PDB file of C-alpha atoms in Angstrom:
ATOM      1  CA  UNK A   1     -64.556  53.625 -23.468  1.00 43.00           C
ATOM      2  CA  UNK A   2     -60.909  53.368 -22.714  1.00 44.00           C
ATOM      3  CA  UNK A   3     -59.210  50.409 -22.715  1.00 43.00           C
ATOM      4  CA  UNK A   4     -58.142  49.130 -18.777  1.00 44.00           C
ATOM      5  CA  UNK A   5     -54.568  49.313 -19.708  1.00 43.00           C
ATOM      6  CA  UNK A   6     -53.819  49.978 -15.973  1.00 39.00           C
ATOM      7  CA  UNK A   7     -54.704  46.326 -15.138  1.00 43.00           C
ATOM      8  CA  UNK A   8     -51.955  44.864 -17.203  1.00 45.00           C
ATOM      9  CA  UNK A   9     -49.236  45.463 -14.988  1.00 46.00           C
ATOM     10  CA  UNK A  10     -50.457  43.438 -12.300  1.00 46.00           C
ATOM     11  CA  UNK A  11     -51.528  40.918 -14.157  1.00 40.00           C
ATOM     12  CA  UNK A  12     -47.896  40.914 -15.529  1.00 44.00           C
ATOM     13  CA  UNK A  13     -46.389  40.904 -11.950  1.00 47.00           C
ATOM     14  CA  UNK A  14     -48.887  37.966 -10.625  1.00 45.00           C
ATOM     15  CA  UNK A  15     -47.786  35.981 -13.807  1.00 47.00           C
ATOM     16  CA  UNK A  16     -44.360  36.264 -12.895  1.00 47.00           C
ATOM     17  CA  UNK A  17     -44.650  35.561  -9.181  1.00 50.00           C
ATOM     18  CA  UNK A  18     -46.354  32.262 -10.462  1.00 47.00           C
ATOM     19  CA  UNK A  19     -43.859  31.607 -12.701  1.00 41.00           C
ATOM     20  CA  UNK A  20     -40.954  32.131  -9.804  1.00 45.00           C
ATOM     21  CA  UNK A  21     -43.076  29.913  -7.262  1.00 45.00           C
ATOM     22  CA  UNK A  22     -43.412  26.987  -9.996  1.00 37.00           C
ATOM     23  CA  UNK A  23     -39.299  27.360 -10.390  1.00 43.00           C
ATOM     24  CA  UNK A  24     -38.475  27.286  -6.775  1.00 49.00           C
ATOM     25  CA  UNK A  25     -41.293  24.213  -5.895  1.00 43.00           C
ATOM     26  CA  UNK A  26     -39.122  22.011  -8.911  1.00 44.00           C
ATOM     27  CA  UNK A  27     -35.811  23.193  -7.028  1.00 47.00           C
ATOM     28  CA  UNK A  28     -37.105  22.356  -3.884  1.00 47.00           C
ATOM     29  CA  UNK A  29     -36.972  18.212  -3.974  1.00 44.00           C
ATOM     30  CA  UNK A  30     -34.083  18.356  -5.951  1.00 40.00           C
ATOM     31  CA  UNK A  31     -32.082  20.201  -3.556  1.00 40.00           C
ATOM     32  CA  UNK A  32     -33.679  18.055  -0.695  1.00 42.00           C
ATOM     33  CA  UNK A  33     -32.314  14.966  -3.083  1.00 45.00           C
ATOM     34  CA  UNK A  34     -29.421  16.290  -3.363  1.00 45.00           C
ATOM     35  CA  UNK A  35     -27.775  14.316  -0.469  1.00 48.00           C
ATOM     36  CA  UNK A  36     -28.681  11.223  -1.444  1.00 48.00           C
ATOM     37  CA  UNK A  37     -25.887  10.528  -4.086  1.00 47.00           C
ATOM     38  CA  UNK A  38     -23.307  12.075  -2.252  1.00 49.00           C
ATOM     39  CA  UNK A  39     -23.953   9.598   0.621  1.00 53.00           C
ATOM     40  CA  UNK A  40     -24.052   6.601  -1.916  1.00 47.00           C
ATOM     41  CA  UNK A  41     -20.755   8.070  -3.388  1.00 47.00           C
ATOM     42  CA  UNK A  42     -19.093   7.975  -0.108  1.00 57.00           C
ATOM     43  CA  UNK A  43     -20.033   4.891   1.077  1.00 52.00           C
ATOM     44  CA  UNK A  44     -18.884   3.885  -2.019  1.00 49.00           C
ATOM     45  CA  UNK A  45     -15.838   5.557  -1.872  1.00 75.00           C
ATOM     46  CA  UNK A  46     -15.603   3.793   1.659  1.00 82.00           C
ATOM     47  CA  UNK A  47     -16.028   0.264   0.179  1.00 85.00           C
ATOM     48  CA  UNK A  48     -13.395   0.856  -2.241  1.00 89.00           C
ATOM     49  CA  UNK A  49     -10.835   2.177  -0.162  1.00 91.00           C
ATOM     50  CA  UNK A  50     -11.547  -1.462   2.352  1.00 94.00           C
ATOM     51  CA  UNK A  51     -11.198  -3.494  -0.339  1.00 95.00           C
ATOM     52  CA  UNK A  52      -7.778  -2.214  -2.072  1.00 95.00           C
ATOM     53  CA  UNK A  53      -6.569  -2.419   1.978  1.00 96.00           C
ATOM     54  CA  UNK A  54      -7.157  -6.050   1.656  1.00 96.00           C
ATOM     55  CA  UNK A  55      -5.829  -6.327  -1.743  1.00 96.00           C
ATOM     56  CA  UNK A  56      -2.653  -5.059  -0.197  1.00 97.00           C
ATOM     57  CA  UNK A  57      -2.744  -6.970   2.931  1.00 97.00           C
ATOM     58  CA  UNK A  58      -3.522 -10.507   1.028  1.00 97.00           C
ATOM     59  CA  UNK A  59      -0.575  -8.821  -1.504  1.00 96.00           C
ATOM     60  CA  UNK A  60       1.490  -9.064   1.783  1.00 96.00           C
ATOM     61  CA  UNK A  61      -0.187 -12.391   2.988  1.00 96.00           C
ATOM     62  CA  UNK A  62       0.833 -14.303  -0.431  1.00 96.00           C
ATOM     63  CA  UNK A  63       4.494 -13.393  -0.388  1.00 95.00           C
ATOM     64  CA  UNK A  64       4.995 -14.142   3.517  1.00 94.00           C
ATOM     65  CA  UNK A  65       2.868 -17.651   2.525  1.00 94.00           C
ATOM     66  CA  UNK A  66       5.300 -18.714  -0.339  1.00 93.00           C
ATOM     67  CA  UNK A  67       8.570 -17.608   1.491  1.00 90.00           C
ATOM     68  CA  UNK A  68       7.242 -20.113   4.297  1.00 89.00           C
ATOM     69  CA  UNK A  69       6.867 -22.673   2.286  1.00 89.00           C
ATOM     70  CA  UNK A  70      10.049 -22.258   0.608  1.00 84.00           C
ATOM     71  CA  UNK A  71      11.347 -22.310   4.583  1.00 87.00           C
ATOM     72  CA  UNK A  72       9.246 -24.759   5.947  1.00 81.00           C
ATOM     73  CA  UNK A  73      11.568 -27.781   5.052  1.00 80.00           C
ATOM     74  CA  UNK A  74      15.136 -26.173   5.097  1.00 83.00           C
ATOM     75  CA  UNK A  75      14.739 -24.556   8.949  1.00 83.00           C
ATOM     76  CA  UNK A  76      15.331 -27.642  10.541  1.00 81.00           C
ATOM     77  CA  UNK A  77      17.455 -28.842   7.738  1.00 85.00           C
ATOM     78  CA  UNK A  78      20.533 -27.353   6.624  1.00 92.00           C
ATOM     79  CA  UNK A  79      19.897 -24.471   8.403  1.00 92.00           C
ATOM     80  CA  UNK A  80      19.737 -25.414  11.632  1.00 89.00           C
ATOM     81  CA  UNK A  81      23.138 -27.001  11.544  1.00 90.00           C
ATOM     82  CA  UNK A  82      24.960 -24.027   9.405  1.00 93.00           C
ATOM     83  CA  UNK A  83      26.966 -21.284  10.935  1.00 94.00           C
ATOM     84  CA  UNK A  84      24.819 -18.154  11.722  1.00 95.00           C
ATOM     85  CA  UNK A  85      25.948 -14.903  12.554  1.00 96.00           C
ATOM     86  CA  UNK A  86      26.799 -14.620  16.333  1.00 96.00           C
ATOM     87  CA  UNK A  87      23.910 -11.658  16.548  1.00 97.00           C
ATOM     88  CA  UNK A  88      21.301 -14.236  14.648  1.00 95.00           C
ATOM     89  CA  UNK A  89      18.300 -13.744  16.478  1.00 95.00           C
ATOM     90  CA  UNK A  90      16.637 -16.970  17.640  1.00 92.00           C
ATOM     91  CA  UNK A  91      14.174 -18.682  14.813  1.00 89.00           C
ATOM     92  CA  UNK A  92      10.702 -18.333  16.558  1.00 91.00           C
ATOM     93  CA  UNK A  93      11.462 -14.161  16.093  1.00 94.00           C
ATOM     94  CA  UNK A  94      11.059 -14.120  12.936  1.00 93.00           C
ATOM     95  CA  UNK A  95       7.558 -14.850  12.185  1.00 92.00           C
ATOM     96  CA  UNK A  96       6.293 -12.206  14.283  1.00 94.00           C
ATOM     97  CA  UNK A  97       8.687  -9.836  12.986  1.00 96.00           C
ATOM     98  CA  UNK A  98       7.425 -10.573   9.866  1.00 96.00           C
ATOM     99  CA  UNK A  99       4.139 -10.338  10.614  1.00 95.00           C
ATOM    100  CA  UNK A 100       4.503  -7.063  11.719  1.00 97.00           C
ATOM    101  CA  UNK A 101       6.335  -5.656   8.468  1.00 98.00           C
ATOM    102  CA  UNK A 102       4.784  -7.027   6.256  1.00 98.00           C
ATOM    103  CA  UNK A 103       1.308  -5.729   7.898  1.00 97.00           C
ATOM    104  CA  UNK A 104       2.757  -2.521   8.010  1.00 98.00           C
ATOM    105  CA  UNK A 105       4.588  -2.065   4.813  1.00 98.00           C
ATOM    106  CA  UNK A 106       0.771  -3.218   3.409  1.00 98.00           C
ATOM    107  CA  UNK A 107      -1.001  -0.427   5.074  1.00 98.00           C
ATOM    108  CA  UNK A 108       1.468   2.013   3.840  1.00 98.00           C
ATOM    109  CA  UNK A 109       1.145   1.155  -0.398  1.00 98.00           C
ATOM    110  CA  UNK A 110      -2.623   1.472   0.808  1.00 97.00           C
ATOM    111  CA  UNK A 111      -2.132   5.122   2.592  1.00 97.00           C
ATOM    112  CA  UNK A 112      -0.404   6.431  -0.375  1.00 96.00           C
ATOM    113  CA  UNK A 113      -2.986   4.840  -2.582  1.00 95.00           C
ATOM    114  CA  UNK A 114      -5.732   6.803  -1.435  1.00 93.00           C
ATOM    115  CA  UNK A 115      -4.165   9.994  -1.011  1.00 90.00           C
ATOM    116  CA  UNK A 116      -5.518  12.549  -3.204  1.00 85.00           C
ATOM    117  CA  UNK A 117      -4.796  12.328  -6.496  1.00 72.00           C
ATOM    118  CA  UNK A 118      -4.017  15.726  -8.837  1.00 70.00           C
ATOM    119  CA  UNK A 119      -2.381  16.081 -12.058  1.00 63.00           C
ATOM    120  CA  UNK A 120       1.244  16.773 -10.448  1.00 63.00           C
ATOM    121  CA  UNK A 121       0.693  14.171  -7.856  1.00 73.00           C
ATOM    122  CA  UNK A 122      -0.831  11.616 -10.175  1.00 85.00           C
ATOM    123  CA  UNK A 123       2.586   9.944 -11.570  1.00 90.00           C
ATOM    124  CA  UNK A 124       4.423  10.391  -8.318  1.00 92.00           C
ATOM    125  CA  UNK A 125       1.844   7.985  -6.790  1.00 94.00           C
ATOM    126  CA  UNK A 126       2.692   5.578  -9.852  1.00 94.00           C
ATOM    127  CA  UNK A 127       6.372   5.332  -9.381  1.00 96.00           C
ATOM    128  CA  UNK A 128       5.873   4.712  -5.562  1.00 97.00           C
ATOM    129  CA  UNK A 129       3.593   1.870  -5.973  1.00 97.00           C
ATOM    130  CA  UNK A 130       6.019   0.859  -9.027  1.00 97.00           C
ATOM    131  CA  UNK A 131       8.500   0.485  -6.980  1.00 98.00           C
ATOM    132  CA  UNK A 132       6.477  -1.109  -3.500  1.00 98.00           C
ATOM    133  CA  UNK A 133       5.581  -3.649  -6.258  1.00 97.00           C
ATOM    134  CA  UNK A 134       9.337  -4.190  -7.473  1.00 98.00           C
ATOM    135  CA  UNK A 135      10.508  -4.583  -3.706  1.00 98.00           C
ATOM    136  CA  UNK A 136       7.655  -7.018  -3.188  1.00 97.00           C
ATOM    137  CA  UNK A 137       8.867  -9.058  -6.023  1.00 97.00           C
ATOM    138  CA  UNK A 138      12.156  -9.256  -4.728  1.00 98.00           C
ATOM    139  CA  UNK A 139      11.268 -10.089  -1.645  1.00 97.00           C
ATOM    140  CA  UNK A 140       9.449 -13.130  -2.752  1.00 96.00           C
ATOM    141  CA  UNK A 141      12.441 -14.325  -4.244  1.00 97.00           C
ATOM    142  CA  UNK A 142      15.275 -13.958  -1.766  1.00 97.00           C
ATOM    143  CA  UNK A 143      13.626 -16.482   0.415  1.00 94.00           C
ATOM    144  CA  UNK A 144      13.397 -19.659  -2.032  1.00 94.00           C
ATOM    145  CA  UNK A 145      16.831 -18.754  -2.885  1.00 96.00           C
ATOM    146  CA  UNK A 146      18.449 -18.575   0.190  1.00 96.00           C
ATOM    147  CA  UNK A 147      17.090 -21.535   1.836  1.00 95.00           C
ATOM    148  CA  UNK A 148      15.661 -23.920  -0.961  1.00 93.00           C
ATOM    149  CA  UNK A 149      18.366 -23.355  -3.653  1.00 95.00           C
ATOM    150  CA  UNK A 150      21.348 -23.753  -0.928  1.00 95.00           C
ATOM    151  CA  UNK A 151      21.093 -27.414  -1.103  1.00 93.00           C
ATOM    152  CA  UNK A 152      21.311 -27.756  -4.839  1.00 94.00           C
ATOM    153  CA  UNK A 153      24.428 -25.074  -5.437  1.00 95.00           C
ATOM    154  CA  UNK A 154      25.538 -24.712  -2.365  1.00 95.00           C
ATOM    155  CA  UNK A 155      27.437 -21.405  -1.236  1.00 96.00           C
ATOM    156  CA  UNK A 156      26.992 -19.484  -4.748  1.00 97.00           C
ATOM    157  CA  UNK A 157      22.947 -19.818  -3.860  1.00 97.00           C
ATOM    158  CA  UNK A 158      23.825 -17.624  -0.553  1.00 97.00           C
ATOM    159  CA  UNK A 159      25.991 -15.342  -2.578  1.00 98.00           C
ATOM    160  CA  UNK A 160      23.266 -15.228  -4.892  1.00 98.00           C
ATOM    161  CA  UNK A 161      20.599 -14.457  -2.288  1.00 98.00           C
ATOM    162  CA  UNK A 162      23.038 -11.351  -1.063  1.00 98.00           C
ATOM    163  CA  UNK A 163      22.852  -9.442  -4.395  1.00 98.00           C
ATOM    164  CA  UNK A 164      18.706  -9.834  -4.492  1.00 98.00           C
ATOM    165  CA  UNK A 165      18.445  -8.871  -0.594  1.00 98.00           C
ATOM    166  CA  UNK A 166      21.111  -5.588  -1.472  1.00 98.00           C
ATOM    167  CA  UNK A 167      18.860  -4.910  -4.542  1.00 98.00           C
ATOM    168  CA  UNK A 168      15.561  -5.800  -2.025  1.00 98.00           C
ATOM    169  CA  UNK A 169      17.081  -3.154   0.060  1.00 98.00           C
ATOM    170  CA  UNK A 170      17.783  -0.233  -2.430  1.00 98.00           C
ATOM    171  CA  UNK A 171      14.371  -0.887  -3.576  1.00 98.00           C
ATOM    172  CA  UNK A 172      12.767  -0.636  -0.214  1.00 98.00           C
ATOM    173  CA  UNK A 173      14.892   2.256   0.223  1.00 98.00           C
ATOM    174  CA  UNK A 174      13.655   3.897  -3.022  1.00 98.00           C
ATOM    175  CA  UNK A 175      10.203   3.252  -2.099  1.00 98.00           C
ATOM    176  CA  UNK A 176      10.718   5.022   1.442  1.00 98.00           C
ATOM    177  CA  UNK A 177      12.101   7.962  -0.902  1.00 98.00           C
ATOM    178  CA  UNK A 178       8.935   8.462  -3.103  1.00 97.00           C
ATOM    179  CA  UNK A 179       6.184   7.104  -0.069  1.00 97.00           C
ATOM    180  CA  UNK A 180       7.584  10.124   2.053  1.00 96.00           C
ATOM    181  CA  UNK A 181       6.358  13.041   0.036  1.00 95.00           C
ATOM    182  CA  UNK A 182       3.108  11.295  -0.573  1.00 95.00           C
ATOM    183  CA  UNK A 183       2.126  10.342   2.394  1.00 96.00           C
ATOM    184  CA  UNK A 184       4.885  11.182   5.707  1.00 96.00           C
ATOM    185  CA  UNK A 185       3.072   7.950   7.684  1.00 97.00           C
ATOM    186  CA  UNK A 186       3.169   5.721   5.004  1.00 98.00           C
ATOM    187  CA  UNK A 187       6.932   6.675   4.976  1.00 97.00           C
ATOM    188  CA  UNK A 188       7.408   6.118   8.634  1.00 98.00           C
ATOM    189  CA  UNK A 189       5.706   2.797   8.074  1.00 98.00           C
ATOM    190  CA  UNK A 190       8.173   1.350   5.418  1.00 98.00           C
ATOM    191  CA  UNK A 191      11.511   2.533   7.777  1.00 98.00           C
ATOM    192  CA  UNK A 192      11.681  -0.408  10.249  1.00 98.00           C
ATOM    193  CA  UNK A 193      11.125  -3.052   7.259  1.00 98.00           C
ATOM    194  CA  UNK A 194      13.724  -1.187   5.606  1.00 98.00           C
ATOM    195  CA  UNK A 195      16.134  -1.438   8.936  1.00 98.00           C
ATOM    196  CA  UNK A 196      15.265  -5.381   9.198  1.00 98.00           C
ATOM    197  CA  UNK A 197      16.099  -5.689   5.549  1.00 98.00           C
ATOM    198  CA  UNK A 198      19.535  -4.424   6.392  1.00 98.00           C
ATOM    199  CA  UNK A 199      19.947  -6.643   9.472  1.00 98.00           C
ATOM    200  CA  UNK A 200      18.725  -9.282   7.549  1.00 97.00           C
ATOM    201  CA  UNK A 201      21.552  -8.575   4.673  1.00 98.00           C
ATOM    202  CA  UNK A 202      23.907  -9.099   7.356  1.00 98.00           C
ATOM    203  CA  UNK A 203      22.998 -12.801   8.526  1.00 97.00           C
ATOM    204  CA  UNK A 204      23.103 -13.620   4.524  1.00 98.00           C
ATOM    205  CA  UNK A 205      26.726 -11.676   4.196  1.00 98.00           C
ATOM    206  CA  UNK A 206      27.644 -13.547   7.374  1.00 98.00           C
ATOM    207  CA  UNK A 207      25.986 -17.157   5.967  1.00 97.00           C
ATOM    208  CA  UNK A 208      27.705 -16.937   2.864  1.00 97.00           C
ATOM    209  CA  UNK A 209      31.320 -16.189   4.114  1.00 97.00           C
ATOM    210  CA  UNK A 210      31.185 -19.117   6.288  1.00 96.00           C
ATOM    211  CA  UNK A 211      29.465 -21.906   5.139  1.00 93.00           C
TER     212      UNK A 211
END
């Protein structure tokens, strides 16, 4: 008898089909997982992104804290008896003013934070928080000098406070420079902090000429 050779082939075929359904049933869940992890990633991503915006904003919260203290006692102290600028605005302006920049100038350092990050864009993003994080700094200081240090030295402490409010300025300036390319609102953001910076450098000029 001859062998049934001519079954082979479609027992060959069937084998294969079997073989392809198997595959594409084990594909099946984990292409219907699939989603799953990308929504945990972006929630994740998400919860990340809210809590550097309130690292930033309590960043902005501690410095405008400390420079009130350092105000707190010297407002209605030597201050309120020296010779202001004719164009001083009146004290209760300031703290919403202030409030308002220093919300702002947090919300741009967090923009340009979570912009995209690349290889070319990577240490562009460093030097523009570098520098938000110098300007900070010196913005903390000008305040205990001007107000809590004029009392001990006198004029030199408001001459003093001028070259750290010119250098708080350049830096602000700087970090307008490198927010821009980054991220155009967060660039926007930082220009009328940089404008009251440079109104404020006038009262100080004007404070430390005359008293």
């Amino acid at each position: 008898m001859q062998p049934q050779v001519y079954r082979s082939g479609p027992c060959r075929q069937s084998g294969q089909d079997g073989y392809a359904g198997l595959m594409q049933a084990q594909q099946q869940p984990l292409e219907g997982r699939s989603g799953a992890p990308g929504r945990r990633s972006r929630g994740a991503g998400r919860g990340s992104q809210t809590i550097a915006l309130l690292v930033f904003l309590g960043a902005s919260a501690l410095v405008a804290a400390l420079g009130g203290l350092a105000t707190a006692n010297h407002v209605n102290g030597w201050y309120a008896t020296a010779d202001k600028a004719p164009w001083s605005p009146p004290n209760w302006v300031f703290g919403p003013v202030w409030t308002v920049l220093y919300t702002a100038m947090a919300v741009a350092a967090w923009l340009v934070w979570r912009s995209p990050a690349d290889g070319s864009r990577t240490p562009k993003k460093r030097a523009a928080l570098t520098a938000y994080g110098v300007q900070l700094v010196l913005n903390l200081l000008w305040t205990p000098v001007f107000f809590a240090l004029y009392p001990v030295l006198g004029t030199p402490a408001l001459w003093i406070a001028f070259v750290i409010i010119v250098a708080l300025a350049v830096a602000v300036a700087v970090t307008v420079v490198l927010f821009g390319p980054i991220s155009r609102t967060a660039g926007l953001l930082m220009l009328p902090y940089l404008s009251w910076i440079v109104f404020a450098s006038s009262l100080n000029l004007w404070a430390a000429l005359h008293n």
